[in-house]
Coordinates of C-alpha atoms in Angstrom, one line a residue:
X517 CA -122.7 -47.5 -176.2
X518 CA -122.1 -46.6 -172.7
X519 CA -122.9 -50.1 -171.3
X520 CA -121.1 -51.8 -174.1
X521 CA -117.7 -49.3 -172.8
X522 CA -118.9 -50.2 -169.2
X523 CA -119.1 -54.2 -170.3
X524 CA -115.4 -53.7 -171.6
X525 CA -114.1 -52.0 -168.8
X526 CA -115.3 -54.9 -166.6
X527 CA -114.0 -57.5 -168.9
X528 CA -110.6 -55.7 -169.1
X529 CA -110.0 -55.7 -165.1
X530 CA -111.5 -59.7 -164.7
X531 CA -108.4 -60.1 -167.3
X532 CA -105.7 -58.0 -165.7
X533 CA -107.2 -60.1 -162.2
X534 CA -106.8 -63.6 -163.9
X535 CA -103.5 -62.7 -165.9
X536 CA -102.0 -61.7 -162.2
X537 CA -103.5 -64.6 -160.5
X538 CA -101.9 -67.6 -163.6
X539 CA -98.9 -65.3 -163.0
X540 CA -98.3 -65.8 -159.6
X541 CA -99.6 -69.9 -160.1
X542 CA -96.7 -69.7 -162.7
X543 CA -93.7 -68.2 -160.2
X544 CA -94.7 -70.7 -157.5
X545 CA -94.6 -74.0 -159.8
X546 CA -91.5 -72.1 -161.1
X547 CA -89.8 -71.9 -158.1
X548 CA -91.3 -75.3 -156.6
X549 CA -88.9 -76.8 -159.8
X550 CA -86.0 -74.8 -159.0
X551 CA -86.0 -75.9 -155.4
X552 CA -86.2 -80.0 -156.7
X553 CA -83.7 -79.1 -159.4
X554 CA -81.0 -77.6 -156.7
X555 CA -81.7 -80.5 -154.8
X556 CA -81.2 -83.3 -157.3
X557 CA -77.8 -81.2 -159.2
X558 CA -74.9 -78.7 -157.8
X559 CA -76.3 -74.9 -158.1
X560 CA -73.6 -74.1 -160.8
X561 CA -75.2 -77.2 -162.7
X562 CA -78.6 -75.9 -162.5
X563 CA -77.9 -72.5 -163.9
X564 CA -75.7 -74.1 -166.6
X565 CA -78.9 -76.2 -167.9
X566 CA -81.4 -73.1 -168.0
X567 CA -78.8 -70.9 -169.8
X568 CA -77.4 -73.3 -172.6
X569 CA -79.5 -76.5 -172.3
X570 CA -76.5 -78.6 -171.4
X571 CA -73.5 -78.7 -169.1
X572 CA -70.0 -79.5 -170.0
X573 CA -68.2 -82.0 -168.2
X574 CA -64.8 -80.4 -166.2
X575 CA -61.5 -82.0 -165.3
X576 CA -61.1 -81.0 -161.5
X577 CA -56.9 -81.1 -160.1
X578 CA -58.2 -81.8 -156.3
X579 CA -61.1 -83.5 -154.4
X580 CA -61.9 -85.0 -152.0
X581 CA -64.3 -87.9 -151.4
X582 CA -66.3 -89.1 -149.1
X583 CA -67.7 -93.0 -148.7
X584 CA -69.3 -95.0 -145.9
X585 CA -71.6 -97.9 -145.5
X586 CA -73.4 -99.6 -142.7
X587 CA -71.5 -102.8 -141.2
X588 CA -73.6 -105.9 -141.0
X589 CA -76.1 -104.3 -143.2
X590 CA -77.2 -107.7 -144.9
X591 CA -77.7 -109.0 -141.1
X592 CA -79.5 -106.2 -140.2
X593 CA -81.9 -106.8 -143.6
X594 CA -82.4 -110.4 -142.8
X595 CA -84.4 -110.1 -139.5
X596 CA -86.0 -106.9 -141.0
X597 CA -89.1 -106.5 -143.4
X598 CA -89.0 -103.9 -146.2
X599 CA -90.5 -101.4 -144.8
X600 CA -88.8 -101.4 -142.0
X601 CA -85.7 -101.4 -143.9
X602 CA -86.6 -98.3 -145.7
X603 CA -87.9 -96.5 -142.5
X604 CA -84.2 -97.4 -141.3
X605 CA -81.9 -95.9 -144.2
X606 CA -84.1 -92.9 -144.2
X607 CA -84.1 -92.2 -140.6
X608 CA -80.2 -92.6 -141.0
X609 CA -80.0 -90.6 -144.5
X610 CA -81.8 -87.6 -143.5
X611 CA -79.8 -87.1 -140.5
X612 CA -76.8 -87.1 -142.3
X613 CA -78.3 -85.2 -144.7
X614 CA -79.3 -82.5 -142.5
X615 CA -75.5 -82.6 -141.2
X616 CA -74.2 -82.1 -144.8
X617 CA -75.8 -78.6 -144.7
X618 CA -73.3 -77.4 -142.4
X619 CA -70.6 -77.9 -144.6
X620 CA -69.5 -77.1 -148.0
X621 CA -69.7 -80.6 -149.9
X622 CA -72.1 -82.0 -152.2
X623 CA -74.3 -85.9 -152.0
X624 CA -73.5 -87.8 -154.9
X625 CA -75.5 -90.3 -154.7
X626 CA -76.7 -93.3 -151.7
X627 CA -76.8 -97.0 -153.4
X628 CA -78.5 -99.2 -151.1
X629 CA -76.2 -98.8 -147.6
X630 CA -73.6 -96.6 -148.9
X631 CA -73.3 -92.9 -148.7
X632 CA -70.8 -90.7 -151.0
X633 CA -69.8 -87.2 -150.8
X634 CA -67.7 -84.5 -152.8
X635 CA -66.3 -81.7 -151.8
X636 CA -64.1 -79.5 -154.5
X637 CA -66.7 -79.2 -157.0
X638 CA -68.5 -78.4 -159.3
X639 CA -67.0 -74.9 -157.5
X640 CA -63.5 -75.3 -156.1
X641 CA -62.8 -74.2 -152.6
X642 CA -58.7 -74.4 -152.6
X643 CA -57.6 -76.7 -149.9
X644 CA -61.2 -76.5 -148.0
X645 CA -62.7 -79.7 -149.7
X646 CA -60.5 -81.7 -147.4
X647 CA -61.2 -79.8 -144.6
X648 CA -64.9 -79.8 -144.8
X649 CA -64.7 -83.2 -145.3
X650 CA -62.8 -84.2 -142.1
X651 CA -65.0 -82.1 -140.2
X652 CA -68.4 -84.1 -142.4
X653 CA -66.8 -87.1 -141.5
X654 CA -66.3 -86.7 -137.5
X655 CA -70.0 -85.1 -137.4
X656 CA -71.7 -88.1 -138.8
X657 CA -69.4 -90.5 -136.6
X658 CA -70.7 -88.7 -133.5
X659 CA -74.0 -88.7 -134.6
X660 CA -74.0 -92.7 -135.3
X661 CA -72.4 -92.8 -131.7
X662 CA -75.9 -91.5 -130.3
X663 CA -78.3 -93.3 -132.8
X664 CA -80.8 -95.7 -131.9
X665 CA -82.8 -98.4 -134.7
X666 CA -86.5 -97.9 -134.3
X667 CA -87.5 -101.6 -135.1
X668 CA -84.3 -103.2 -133.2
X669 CA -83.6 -101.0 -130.3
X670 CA -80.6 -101.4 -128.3
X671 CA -78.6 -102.8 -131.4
X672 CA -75.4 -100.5 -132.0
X673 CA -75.0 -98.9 -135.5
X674 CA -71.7 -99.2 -137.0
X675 CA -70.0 -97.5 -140.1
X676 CA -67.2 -97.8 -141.9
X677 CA -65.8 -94.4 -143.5
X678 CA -63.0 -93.9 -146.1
X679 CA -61.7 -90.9 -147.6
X680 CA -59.3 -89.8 -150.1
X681 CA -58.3 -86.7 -152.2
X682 CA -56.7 -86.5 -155.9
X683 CA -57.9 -85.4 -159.8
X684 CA -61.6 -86.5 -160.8
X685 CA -63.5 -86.0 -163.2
X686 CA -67.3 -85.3 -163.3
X687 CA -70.6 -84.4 -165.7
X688 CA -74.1 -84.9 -166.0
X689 CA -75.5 -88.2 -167.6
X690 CA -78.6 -88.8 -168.8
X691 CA -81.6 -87.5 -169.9
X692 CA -84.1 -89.1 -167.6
X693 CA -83.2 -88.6 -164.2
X694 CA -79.9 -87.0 -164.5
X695 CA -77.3 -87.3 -162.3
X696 CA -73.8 -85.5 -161.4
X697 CA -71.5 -88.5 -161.3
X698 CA -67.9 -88.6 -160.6
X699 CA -65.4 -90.7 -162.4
X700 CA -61.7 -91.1 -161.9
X701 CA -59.0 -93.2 -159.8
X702 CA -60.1 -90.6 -156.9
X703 CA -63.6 -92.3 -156.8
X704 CA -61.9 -96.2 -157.0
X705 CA -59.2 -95.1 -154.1
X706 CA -62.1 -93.6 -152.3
X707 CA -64.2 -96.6 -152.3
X708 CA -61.3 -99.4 -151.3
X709 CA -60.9 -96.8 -148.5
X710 CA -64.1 -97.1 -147.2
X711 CA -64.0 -101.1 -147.7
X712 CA -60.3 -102.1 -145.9
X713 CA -61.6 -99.6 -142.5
X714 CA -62.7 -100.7 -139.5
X715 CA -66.4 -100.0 -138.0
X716 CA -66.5 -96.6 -136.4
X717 CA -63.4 -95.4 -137.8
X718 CA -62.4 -92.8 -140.8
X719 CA -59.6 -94.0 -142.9
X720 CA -58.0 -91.7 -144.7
X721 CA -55.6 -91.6 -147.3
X722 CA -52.1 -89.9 -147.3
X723 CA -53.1 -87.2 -150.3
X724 CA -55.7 -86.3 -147.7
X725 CA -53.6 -85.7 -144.3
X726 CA -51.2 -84.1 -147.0
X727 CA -53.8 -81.7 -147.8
X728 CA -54.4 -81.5 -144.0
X729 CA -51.4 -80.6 -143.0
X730 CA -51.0 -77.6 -145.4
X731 CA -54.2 -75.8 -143.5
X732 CA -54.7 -74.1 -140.2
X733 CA -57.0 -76.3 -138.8
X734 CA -55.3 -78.9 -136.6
X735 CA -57.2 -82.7 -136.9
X736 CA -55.9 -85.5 -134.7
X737 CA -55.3 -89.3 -136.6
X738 CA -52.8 -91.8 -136.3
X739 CA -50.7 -93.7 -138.7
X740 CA -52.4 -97.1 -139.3
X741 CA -49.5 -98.3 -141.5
X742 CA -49.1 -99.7 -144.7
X743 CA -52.8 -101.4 -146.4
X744 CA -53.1 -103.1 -149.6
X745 CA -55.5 -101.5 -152.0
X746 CA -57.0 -103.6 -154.5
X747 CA -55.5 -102.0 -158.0
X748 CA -53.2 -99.3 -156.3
X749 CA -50.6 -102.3 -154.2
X750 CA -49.6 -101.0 -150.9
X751 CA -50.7 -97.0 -149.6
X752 CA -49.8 -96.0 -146.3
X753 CA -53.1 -94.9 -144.4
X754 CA -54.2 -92.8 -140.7
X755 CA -56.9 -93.0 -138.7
X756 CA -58.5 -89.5 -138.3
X757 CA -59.1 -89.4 -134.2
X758 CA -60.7 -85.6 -134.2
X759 CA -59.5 -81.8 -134.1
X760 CA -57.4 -80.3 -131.7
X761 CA -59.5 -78.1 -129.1
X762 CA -62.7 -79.9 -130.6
X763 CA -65.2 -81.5 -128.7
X764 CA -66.4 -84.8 -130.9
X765 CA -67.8 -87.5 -128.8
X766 CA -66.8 -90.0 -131.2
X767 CA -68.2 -93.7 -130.1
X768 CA -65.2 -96.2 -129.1
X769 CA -64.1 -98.2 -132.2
X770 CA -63.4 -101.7 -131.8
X771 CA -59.8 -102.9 -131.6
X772 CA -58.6 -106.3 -133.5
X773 CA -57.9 -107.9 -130.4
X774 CA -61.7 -107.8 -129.5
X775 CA -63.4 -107.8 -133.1
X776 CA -64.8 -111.5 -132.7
X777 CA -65.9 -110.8 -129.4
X778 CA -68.1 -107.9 -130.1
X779 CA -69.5 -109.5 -133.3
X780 CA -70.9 -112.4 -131.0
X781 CA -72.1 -109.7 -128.9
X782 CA -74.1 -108.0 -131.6
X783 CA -75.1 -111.0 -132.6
X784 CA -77.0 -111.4 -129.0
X785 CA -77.8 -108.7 -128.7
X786 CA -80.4 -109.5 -132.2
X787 CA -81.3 -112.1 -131.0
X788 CA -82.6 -110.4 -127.4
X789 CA -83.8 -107.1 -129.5
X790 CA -86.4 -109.6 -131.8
X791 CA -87.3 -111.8 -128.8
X792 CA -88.8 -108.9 -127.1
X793 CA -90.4 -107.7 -130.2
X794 CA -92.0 -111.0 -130.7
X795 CA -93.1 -111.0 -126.7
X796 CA -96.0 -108.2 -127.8
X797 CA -96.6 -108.8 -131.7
X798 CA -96.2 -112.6 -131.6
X799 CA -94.7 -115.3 -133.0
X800 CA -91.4 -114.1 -134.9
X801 CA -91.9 -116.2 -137.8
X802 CA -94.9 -114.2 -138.5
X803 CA -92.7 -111.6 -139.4
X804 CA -92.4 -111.5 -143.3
X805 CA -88.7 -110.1 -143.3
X806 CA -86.7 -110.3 -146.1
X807 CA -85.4 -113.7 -146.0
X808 CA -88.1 -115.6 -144.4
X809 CA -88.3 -118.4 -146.3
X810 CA -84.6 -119.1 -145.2
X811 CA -84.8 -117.8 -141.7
X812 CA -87.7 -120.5 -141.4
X813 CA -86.0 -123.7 -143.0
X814 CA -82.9 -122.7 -140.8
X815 CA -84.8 -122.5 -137.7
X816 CA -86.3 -125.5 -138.3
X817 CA -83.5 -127.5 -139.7
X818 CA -80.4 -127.3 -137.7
X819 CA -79.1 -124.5 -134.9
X820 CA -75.4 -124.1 -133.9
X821 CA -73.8 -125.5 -131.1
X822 CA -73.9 -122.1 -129.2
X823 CA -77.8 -121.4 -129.6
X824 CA -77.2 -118.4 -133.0
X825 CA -77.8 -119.1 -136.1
X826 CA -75.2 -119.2 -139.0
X827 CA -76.2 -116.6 -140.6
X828 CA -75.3 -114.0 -138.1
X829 CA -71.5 -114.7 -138.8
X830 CA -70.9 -111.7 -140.5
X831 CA -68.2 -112.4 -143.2
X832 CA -64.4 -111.9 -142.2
X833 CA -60.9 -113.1 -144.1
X834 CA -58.0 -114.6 -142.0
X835 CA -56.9 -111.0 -141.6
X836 CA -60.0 -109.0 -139.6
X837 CA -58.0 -105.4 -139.7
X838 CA -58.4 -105.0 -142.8
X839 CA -61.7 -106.7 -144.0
X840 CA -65.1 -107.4 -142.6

């Protein structure tokens, strides 16, 4: 009887030991998915989905949104190979990432080269999403002032960067992967913003400035004048140029005057870049890039007058300060 009590005893602690041990295994996966789940959704969405299982879309008064994309992204691509492009947007990503943190916004979502941010929900923050915003905005234009490509050094990186403010309205879709997506006029305005700027320059709607203005902090801009916005007509628009008493060492943005010039000079500038890669890893047609098959019958075929090849003509319309 003794040893059967002692056999028990022994049996009971190896339990309590184990039950402790796939306890603490438990809190750690636990937590491991909490962490992935605040870092796919908003916090507030998170809870919402372990307390009721779903998560009821919301009609927000005031936003403001964030979009950008690389310029000459599809020439950048065409003398790049996959991996390389991937290394690039995530080198970028993560550093803007990392710059988000500072501020109270939220990442929507990155699709291919572009980059969008909210700020005003899922919690509103009174007049600060536009605020935080700005201040986003000129932080990632300072930092693509200083960046350098791995695989093309010496080639400038340029952005374009709209914003704009209004009513939006947002929810989770979906079962598999779901995301918090944004829908509304706000989201359209947002987006022509982004696409009738200028590399290396914010545009900014007048909601936004409006918004601006009604806050302590003082931001720079300057009136770009009147810009047609496919679906909305004519919107007046600024430039935002910094903060008052800040120190942003924003890169130069090219002017309309030189905008040709500086696209041949990028253009070179390629061209130099990938000859003196292909000086140490050889031949560049060895290179399977993303559009080798066309970079090959091009370079064999015909070359413009001036020594670069056509496809580095990055598209513009008959009117360069609006369009790329």
């Amino acid at each position: 009887m003794d040893n059967l009590i002692r056999r028990l005893q022994m049996y009971s602690r190896n339990l309590e030991h184990l039950v402790e041990e796939r306890t603490s295994l438990y809190k750690a996966e636990r937590d491991r998915a909490d962490r992935l789940n605040f870092m796919l959704l908003p916090g507030p969405v998170v809870r919402s989905l372990k307390e009721k299982g779903c998560v009821e879309p919301e009609l927000f008064e005031e936003v403001t949104v964030y979009f950008s994309d690389i310029v000459g992204f599809t020439t950048l691509c065409h003398y790049s190979t996959p991996m390389e492009v991937v290394d690039m947007l995530n080198d970028i990503y993560k550093n803007f990432d990392s710059i988000l943190d500072h501020h109270d916004v939220y990442k929507v979502e990155t699709i291919g080269d572009a980059y969008m941010v909210a700020s005003g929900l899922p919690r509103c923050n009174g007049n600060r999403h536009a605020v935080d915003i700005a201040h986003m905005a000129l932080d990632i234009l300072a930092f693509v002032g200083t960046f350098q490509l791995q695989h093309l050094p010496g080639i400038p990186l340029w952005i374009r960067i709209g914003v704009h403010s209004g009513p939006c309205a947002a929810g989770v879709v979906g079962n598999k992967m779901p995301r918090y997506c944004l829908f509304g006029d706000t989201v359209n305005t947002a987006s022509r913003m982004e696409s009738t700027g200028l590399p290396l320059r914010i545009h900014v709607s007048e909601s936004t400035i409006n918004i601006l203005q009604r806050t302590d902090c003082k931001f720079e801009y300057e009136k770009r004048g009147e810009t047609f916005l496919k679906g909305k007509g004519n919107e007046m628009t600024y430039w935002l140029t910094g903060v008052t008493g800040g120190e942003y060492d924003l890169p130069t943005p090219p002017t309309a005057e030189n905008f040709q010039r500086l696209q041949q000079d990028l253009a070179e500038m390629i061209m130099s870049s990938l000859e003196s890669r292909s000086a140490g890893s050889g031949p560049l047609e060895k290179r399977k890039t993303l559009s080798t098959r066309v970079r090959r019958r091009e370079t064999n075929s015909s070359l413009p007058s001036d020594g670069l090849p056509a496809y580095f003509d990055l598209a513009v319309t008959d009117n360069p300060s609006t369009y790329l």
